[in-house]
């Protein structure tokens, strides 16, 4: 009985998100028909390529009951390393950026699990250090490259709306989704997030879960930054400063609970798409960047309120009125 | 307070949960002594006042932040946004007069804090995400208000910006005042006791009849007012306001709170620990600056100092076992 109920709520949640996404698309298309033009959908998917990738990694740390505040500055560092190290060969630069990200993720995870320190605190520290590193790498300038070939290839439209860059993000969602769904490690990560006290007792590999989620979080952020810097042929230390907010919004819109343990990459994919559609649509109807920031904040605030007592109170009222109706 | 018990003081300084803050106090003093001999220019009066100016706003925000950390709600990530918008408000209200402008700014900042306090304290929302969300709402609203431009203040803000009393910058005096007042509130009032008890054991706090909602609303109110006041300080120094001024305050304040030794789990630590953390970090940055290291290196060092002090704090608590 419980199992049936559970699967029903999950598909209900997916349906709700799909409906929200469809409603947003229809609303924006009516407001401004240019919204569903191939060009705009392509631009939308390009923004998704950046946001979705960062949200994917961040959501894993949230599923494990932790939080990685450093993703925003990791995006900047990833982009800068790619161009600075890869001055001659961008692929080499990207490899360096990813290797550095693995290192950062490892350090984050080891400090968190060895010293039993809150991940929020550790990632505040690594965020500051990374942001300093980014400013140091950039040296107060915007770093650019004259190697446009790779960036053009990455951004070449495929099937009108896609590009290699957005395909990489979609592939990352698929890979991480399969990993979380089909491997024991994926189960461990969820258990660590939902029941930290019993996780170790029940044989979940707590330390290794943390290493995996923090490495993936750092790597996806660095990869997003790296690919972005290639396609822009430039990178700056301030890139990604508002990305962390958007990524956490995407994860939460995607139903990743703030308390850990729940959420799937498929839902985060939907959450990221919903947020990207919202941001793209708002900017298409002429809202300024800070207005969009404001809107993101309102959405996030609304969701945390629903996530807290207010939501509990509302669903209680709903259940009561339903019971009264059926009686 | 009658009679000074040196033994008790000594014992309390090396209690495991106090080790870190004692170490930071001692290190700050030792560093200051060392630097005044070893770093040329450190003890010059111009440099000492530079340290004071860079301590003041961060210090005020840090003592405000410490209330949130003590309450067990980790950090308030909207302080930078509050301070940044406050620089704009400060500049745009300055024609009413300096005092009126500061009061208006702090009251509006208080409203931001009230909203967050009600969300976290009454509706039990996640404190981190709530303050992240509020940060973008505040920034968005501030940018709408200023049109994204720098607002130049019409009026005289020099008393707050560069003024001195008895040779000390007014800003540092206000920081000391804020630290002492908040410290008194936390150590000596019912609100303060409840705040720390809630931080120590949030689950038990509700059952034992502590006024959890009310206490948290007050904590966020005070913290946001501190952030707004810090913004007024920045605004008065620059005699203008924009969204970049003070935007990085969150992390400076967090760094001060953590380095000072306020326990991240809540309930343990003192407001003055956060204040000394701010002094310590300002001094480190200043020494790095005098040694010719760039702002970027200072940022990296700050991040590493935070991680290091958190590890030290965890180790110190480990000694208990």
PDB file of C-alpha atoms in Angstrom, chain A residues 62 67 69 107-108 111 115-118 120-122 124-137 139-140 244-245 248 252 258-259 290-291 293-294 296-298 300-301 304-310, chain B residues 74-75 77 115-116 119 122-126 128-141 143-144 243 251-252 254-255 258 264-265 294-297 299-304 306-307 310-311 314-315:
ATOM      1  CA  UNK A  62      21.776  18.459  -1.403  1.00  0.00           C
ATOM      2  CA  UNK A  67      25.441  21.954   0.530  1.00  0.00           C
ATOM      3  CA  UNK A  69      28.297  27.032  -1.647  1.00  0.00           C
ATOM      4  CA  UNK A 107      39.572  18.493  -0.159  1.00  0.00           C
ATOM      5  CA  UNK A 108      36.030  19.696   0.579  1.00  0.00           C
ATOM      6  CA  UNK A 111      37.623  18.176   5.551  1.00  0.00           C
ATOM      7  CA  UNK A 115      36.644  16.833  10.970  1.00  0.00           C
ATOM      8  CA  UNK A 116      32.862  16.479  11.079  1.00  0.00           C
ATOM      9  CA  UNK A 117      32.436  20.104  10.074  1.00  0.00           C
ATOM     10  CA  UNK A 118      29.280  21.393   8.422  1.00  0.00           C
ATOM     11  CA  UNK A 120      28.256  24.883   4.551  1.00  0.00           C
ATOM     12  CA  UNK A 121      31.174  26.182   6.583  1.00  0.00           C
ATOM     13  CA  UNK A 122      33.796  24.328   4.599  1.00  0.00           C
ATOM     14  CA  UNK A 124      32.140  29.072   2.540  1.00  0.00           C
ATOM     15  CA  UNK A 125      35.887  28.797   3.060  1.00  0.00           C
ATOM     16  CA  UNK A 126      36.542  27.171  -0.298  1.00  0.00           C
ATOM     17  CA  UNK A 127      34.252  29.681  -1.970  1.00  0.00           C
ATOM     18  CA  UNK A 128      36.320  32.565  -0.603  1.00  0.00           C
ATOM     19  CA  UNK A 129      39.591  30.872  -1.456  1.00  0.00           C
ATOM     20  CA  UNK A 130      38.397  29.975  -4.980  1.00  0.00           C
ATOM     21  CA  UNK A 131      37.098  33.441  -5.589  1.00  0.00           C
ATOM     22  CA  UNK A 132      40.465  34.861  -4.530  1.00  0.00           C
ATOM     23  CA  UNK A 133      42.158  32.340  -6.812  1.00  0.00           C
ATOM     24  CA  UNK A 134      39.873  33.423  -9.673  1.00  0.00           C
ATOM     25  CA  UNK A 135      40.760  37.093  -9.200  1.00  0.00           C
ATOM     26  CA  UNK A 136      44.423  36.139  -9.038  1.00  0.00           C
ATOM     27  CA  UNK A 137      44.202  34.084 -12.237  1.00  0.00           C
ATOM     28  CA  UNK A 139      44.715  39.542 -12.679  1.00  0.00           C
ATOM     29  CA  UNK A 140      41.959  42.140 -12.831  1.00  0.00           C
ATOM     30  CA  UNK A 244      24.656  29.522  -7.177  1.00  0.00           C
ATOM     31  CA  UNK A 245      21.312  31.161  -6.402  1.00  0.00           C
ATOM     32  CA  UNK A 248      19.802  26.075  -5.826  1.00  0.00           C
ATOM     33  CA  UNK A 252      14.521  23.061  -5.207  1.00  0.00           C
ATOM     34  CA  UNK A 258      16.281  20.869   1.758  1.00  0.00           C
ATOM     35  CA  UNK A 259      16.482  18.182   4.397  1.00  0.00           C
ATOM     36  CA  UNK A 290      17.977  42.426 -11.699  1.00  0.00           C
ATOM     37  CA  UNK A 291      14.235  42.062 -12.150  1.00  0.00           C
ATOM     38  CA  UNK A 293      17.016  38.081  -9.969  1.00  0.00           C
ATOM     39  CA  UNK A 294      14.120  39.499  -7.956  1.00  0.00           C
ATOM     40  CA  UNK A 296      14.074  34.132  -8.847  1.00  0.00           C
ATOM     41  CA  UNK A 297      14.249  35.233  -5.240  1.00  0.00           C
ATOM     42  CA  UNK A 298      10.449  35.362  -4.973  1.00  0.00           C
ATOM     43  CA  UNK A 300      12.732  30.494  -4.122  1.00  0.00           C
ATOM     44  CA  UNK A 301      11.124  32.238  -1.152  1.00  0.00           C
ATOM     45  CA  UNK A 304      10.915  27.487   1.059  1.00  0.00           C
ATOM     46  CA  UNK A 305       7.714  28.768   2.624  1.00  0.00           C
ATOM     47  CA  UNK A 306       5.784  25.848   1.151  1.00  0.00           C
ATOM     48  CA  UNK A 307       8.583  23.570   2.303  1.00  0.00           C
ATOM     49  CA  UNK A 308       8.198  24.792   5.899  1.00  0.00           C
ATOM     50  CA  UNK A 309       5.322  25.101   8.357  1.00  0.00           C
ATOM     51  CA  UNK A 310       3.157  27.092   5.973  1.00  0.00           C
TER      52      UNK A 310
ATOM     53  CA  UNK B  74      24.208  29.058  10.694  1.00  0.00           C
ATOM     54  CA  UNK B  75      24.504  32.238   8.634  1.00  0.00           C
ATOM     55  CA  UNK B  77      23.488  35.230   3.584  1.00  0.00           C
ATOM     56  CA  UNK B 115      10.622  39.255   7.054  1.00  0.00           C
ATOM     57  CA  UNK B 116      13.414  36.699   7.296  1.00  0.00           C
ATOM     58  CA  UNK B 119       9.946  33.056   7.719  1.00  0.00           C
ATOM     59  CA  UNK B 122       7.502  31.249  12.634  1.00  0.00           C
ATOM     60  CA  UNK B 123       7.180  29.297   9.392  1.00  0.00           C
ATOM     61  CA  UNK B 124      10.299  27.212  10.076  1.00  0.00           C
ATOM     62  CA  UNK B 125      11.816  27.639   6.643  1.00  0.00           C
ATOM     63  CA  UNK B 126      15.362  26.598   5.877  1.00  0.00           C
ATOM     64  CA  UNK B 128      20.191  29.342   4.506  1.00  0.00           C
ATOM     65  CA  UNK B 129      17.881  29.175   1.514  1.00  0.00           C
ATOM     66  CA  UNK B 130      15.568  31.794   3.010  1.00  0.00           C
ATOM     67  CA  UNK B 131      18.394  34.275   3.349  1.00  0.00           C
ATOM     68  CA  UNK B 132      19.775  33.423  -0.121  1.00  0.00           C
ATOM     69  CA  UNK B 133      16.320  34.072  -1.564  1.00  0.00           C
ATOM     70  CA  UNK B 134      15.960  37.300   0.392  1.00  0.00           C
ATOM     71  CA  UNK B 135      19.379  38.424  -0.827  1.00  0.00           C
ATOM     72  CA  UNK B 136      18.195  38.401  -4.426  1.00  0.00           C
ATOM     73  CA  UNK B 137      14.862  39.958  -3.559  1.00  0.00           C
ATOM     74  CA  UNK B 138      16.663  42.765  -1.711  1.00  0.00           C
ATOM     75  CA  UNK B 139      19.217  43.228  -4.489  1.00  0.00           C
ATOM     76  CA  UNK B 140      16.498  43.233  -7.144  1.00  0.00           C
ATOM     77  CA  UNK B 141      14.430  45.759  -5.220  1.00  0.00           C
ATOM     78  CA  UNK B 143      18.452  47.933  -8.182  1.00  0.00           C
ATOM     79  CA  UNK B 144      14.892  48.884  -9.127  1.00  0.00           C
ATOM     80  CA  UNK B 243      25.035  47.768  -5.235  1.00  0.00           C
ATOM     81  CA  UNK B 251      31.622  36.359   3.754  1.00  0.00           C
ATOM     82  CA  UNK B 252      33.740  38.792   5.705  1.00  0.00           C
ATOM     83  CA  UNK B 254      31.057  34.802   8.361  1.00  0.00           C
ATOM     84  CA  UNK B 255      34.834  34.615   8.352  1.00  0.00           C
ATOM     85  CA  UNK B 258      34.063  31.434  12.430  1.00  0.00           C
ATOM     86  CA  UNK B 264      28.780  26.671  14.095  1.00  0.00           C
ATOM     87  CA  UNK B 265      26.394  24.244  15.766  1.00  0.00           C
ATOM     88  CA  UNK B 294      47.592  41.696  -3.621  1.00  0.00           C
ATOM     89  CA  UNK B 295      43.924  41.728  -2.731  1.00  0.00           C
ATOM     90  CA  UNK B 296      43.472  38.374  -4.423  1.00  0.00           C
ATOM     91  CA  UNK B 297      46.069  36.703  -2.223  1.00  0.00           C
ATOM     92  CA  UNK B 299      41.105  36.676  -0.262  1.00  0.00           C
ATOM     93  CA  UNK B 300      42.745  33.278  -0.675  1.00  0.00           C
ATOM     94  CA  UNK B 301      44.427  33.567   2.718  1.00  0.00           C
ATOM     95  CA  UNK B 302      41.115  34.570   4.293  1.00  0.00           C
ATOM     96  CA  UNK B 303      39.413  31.489   2.874  1.00  0.00           C
ATOM     97  CA  UNK B 304      42.208  29.242   4.104  1.00  0.00           C
ATOM     98  CA  UNK B 306      38.479  30.149   7.792  1.00  0.00           C
ATOM     99  CA  UNK B 307      38.885  26.492   6.871  1.00  0.00           C
ATOM    100  CA  UNK B 310      37.173  25.565  11.664  1.00  0.00           C
ATOM    101  CA  UNK B 311      39.419  22.505  11.637  1.00  0.00           C
ATOM    102  CA  UNK B 314      36.790  20.820  15.588  1.00  0.00           C
ATOM    103  CA  UNK B 315      40.083  19.437  16.900  1.00  0.00           C
TER     104      UNK B 315
END
